[in-house]
Short mmCIF file of C-alpha atoms in Angstrom, two decimals:
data_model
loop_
_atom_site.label_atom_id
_atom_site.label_comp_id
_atom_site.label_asym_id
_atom_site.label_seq_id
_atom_site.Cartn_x
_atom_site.Cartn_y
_atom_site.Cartn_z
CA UNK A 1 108.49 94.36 83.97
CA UNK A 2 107.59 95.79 80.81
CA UNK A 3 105.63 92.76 79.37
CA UNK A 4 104.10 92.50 82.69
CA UNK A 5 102.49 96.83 82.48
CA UNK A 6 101.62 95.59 79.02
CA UNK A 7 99.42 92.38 79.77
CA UNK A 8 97.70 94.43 82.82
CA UNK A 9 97.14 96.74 80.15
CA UNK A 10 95.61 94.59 77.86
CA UNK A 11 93.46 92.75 80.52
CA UNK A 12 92.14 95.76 81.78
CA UNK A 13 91.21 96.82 78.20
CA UNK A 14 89.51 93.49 77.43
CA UNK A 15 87.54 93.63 80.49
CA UNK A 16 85.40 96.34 78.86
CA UNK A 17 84.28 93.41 76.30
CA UNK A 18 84.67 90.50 79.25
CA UNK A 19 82.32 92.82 81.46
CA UNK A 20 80.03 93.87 78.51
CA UNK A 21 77.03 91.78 79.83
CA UNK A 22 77.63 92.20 83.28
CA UNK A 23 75.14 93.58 85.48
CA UNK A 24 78.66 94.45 87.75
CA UNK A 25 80.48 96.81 85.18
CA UNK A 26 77.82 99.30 84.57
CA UNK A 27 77.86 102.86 82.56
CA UNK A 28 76.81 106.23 82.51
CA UNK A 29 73.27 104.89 82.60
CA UNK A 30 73.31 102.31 84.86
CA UNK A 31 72.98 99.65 82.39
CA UNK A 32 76.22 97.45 81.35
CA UNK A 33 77.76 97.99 77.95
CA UNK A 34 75.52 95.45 76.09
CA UNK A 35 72.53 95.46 77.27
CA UNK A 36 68.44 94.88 76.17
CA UNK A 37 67.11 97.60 78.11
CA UNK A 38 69.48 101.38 77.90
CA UNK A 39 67.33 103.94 77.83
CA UNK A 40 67.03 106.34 74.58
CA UNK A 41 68.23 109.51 76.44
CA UNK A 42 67.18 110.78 79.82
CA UNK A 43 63.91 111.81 78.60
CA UNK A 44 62.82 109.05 76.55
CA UNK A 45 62.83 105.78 78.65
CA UNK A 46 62.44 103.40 75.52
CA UNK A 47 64.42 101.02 75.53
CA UNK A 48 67.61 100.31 73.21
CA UNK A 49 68.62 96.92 72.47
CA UNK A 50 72.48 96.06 71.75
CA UNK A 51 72.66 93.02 73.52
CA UNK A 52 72.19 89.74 71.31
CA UNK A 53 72.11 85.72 71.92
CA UNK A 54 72.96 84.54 69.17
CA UNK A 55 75.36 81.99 67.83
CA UNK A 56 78.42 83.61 65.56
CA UNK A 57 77.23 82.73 61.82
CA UNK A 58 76.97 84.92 58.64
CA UNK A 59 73.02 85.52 59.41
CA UNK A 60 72.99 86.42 63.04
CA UNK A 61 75.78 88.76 61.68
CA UNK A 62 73.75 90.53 59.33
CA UNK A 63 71.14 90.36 62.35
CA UNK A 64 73.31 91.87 64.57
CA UNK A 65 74.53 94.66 62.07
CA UNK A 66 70.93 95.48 61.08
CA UNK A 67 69.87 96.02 64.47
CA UNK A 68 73.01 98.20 65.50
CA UNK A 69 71.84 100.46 62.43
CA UNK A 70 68.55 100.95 63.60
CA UNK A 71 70.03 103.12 66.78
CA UNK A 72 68.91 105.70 66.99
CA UNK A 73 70.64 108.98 68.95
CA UNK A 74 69.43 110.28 72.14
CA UNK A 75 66.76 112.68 70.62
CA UNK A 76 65.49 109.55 68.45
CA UNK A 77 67.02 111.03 65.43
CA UNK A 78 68.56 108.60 62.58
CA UNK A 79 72.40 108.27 63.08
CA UNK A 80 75.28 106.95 60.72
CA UNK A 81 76.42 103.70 62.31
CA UNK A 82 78.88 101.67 59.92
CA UNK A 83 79.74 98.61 61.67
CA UNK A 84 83.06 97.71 59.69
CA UNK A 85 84.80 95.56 62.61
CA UNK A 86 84.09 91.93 64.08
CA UNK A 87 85.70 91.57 67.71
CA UNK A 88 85.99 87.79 68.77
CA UNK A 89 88.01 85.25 71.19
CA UNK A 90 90.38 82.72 70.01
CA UNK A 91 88.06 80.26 69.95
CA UNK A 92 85.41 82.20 67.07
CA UNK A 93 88.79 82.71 64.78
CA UNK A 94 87.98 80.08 62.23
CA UNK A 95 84.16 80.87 61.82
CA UNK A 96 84.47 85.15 62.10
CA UNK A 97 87.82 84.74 59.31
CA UNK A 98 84.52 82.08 57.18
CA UNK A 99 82.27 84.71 57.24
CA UNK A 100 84.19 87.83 56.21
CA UNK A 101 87.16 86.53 54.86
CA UNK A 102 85.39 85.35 51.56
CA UNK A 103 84.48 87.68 48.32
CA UNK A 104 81.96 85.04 47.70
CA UNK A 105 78.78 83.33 50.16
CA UNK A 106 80.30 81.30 53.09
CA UNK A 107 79.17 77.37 52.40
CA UNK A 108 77.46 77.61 49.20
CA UNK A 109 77.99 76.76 45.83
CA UNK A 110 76.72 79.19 44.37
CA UNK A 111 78.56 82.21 43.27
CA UNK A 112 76.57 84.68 45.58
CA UNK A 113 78.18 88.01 46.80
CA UNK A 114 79.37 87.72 50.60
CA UNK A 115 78.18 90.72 52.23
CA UNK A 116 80.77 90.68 55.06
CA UNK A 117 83.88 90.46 52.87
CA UNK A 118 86.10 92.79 53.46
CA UNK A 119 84.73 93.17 57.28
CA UNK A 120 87.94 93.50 59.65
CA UNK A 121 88.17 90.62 61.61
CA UNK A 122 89.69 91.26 65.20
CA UNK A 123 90.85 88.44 67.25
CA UNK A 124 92.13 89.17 71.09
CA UNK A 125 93.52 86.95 73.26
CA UNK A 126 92.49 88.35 76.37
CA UNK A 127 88.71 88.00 75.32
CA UNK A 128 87.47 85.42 78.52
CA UNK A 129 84.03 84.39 77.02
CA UNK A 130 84.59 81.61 74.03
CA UNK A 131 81.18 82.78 72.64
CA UNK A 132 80.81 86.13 72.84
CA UNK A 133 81.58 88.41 69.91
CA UNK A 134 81.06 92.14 69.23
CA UNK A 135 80.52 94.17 66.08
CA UNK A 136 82.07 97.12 66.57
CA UNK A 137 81.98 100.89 64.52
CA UNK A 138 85.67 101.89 64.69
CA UNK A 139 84.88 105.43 63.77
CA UNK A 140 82.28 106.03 67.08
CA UNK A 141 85.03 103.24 69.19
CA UNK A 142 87.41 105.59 68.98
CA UNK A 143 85.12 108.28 70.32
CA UNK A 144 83.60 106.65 72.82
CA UNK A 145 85.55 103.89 74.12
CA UNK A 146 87.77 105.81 76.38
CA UNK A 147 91.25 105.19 77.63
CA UNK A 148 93.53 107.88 79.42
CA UNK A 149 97.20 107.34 80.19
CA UNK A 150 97.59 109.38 83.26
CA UNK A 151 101.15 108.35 83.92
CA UNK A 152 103.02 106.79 81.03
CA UNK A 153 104.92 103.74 82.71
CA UNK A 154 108.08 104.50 84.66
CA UNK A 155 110.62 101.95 85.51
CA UNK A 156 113.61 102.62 87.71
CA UNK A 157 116.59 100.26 89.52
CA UNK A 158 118.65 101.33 92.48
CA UNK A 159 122.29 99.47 93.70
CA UNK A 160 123.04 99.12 97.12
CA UNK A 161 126.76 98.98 97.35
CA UNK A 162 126.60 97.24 100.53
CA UNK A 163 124.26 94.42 100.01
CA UNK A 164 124.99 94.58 96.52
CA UNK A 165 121.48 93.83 95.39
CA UNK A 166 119.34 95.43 93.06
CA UNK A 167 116.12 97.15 93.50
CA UNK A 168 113.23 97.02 90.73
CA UNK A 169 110.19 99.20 90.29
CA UNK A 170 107.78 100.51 87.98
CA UNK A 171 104.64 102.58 87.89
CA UNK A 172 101.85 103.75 85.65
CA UNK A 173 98.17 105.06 86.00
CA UNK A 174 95.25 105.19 83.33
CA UNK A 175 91.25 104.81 83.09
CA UNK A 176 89.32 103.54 80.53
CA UNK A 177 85.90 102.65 80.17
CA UNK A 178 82.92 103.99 77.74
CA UNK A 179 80.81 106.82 77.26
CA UNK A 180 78.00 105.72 74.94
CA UNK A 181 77.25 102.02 73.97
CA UNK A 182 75.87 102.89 70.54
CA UNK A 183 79.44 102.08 68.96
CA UNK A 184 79.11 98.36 69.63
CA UNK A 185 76.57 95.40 69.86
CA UNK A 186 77.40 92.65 71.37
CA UNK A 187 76.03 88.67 71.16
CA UNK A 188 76.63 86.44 74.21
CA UNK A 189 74.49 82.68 73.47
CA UNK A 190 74.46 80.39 76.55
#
């Protein structure tokens, strides 16, 4: 039963990311997670982009992390984003562990600096999309992304002498969802 709280766990987790372009799943402003259109704040109606359509390669990275930085906060001030974290599905493993995994220019000869070495590479299984991929700030992620365990999981088994079987159960409770989107920018290309 354990494994079984633990993969529901990690579904629901990954269905922030599986969701993030989803018109379905949306936030505290009405807009999904990754999206070409949140507003700035509740006064300012310009629009924020974090929602890409690109293809995963080193320059649509650096397109991706350029744009993220140019967020602004919800007064249009300049804020510290550092994205320092690449979230992709199985099947973008090889090319996101390329592009960062390198100290020197992914496919080239030369002996250029690789900008995105040394960029944490995360690869989850439960990501549904094979194209997607998200660069992520882990220092705003962990503020915003939200998950509360409300009940830590709880497993008891009762004998019936009689019958002589044995009775299973288990329960647990938690949310989780988001409370910005200025953490994260995500790419989905058809």
């Amino acid at each position: 039963m354990g494994t079984v709280f633990a993969r529901k766990q990690e579904k629901d987790a990954a269905s922030v990311f599986n969701n993030a372009f989803s018109s379905s799943y949306l936030g505290y402003d009405s807009k999904a997670l990754c999206a070409n259109d949140h507003p700035q704040s509740k006064t300012d109606s310009s629009a924020v982009d974090n929602n890409l359509a690109l293809a995963l390669t080193s320059d649509n990275l650096e397109t991706a992390i350029l744009a993220m930085q140019g967020f602004g906060d919800d007064k249009g001030e300049e804020i510290s984003i550092m994205p320092d974290t690449l979230l992709v599905p199985r099947a973008l493993r090889k090319t996101a562990l390329e592009i960062a995994g390198s100290p020197q220019k992914p496919g080239s000869m030369d002996n250029d600096i690789n900008v995105h070495s040394g960029m944490r590479v995360v690869v989850w299984d439960y990501l549904t999309d094979t194209n997607a991929w998200f660069v992520i700030d882990s220092v705003m992620a962990k503020r915003y992304l939200k998950w509360y365990d409300r009940i830590s999981p709880e497993f008891a088994a009762e004998d019936s002498f009689d019958t002589l079987i044995r009775k299973f159960r288990g329960y647990m409770r938690y949310s989780y969802g988001w409370s910005d989107f200025r953490w994260v920018i995500g790419s989905n290309p058809s």
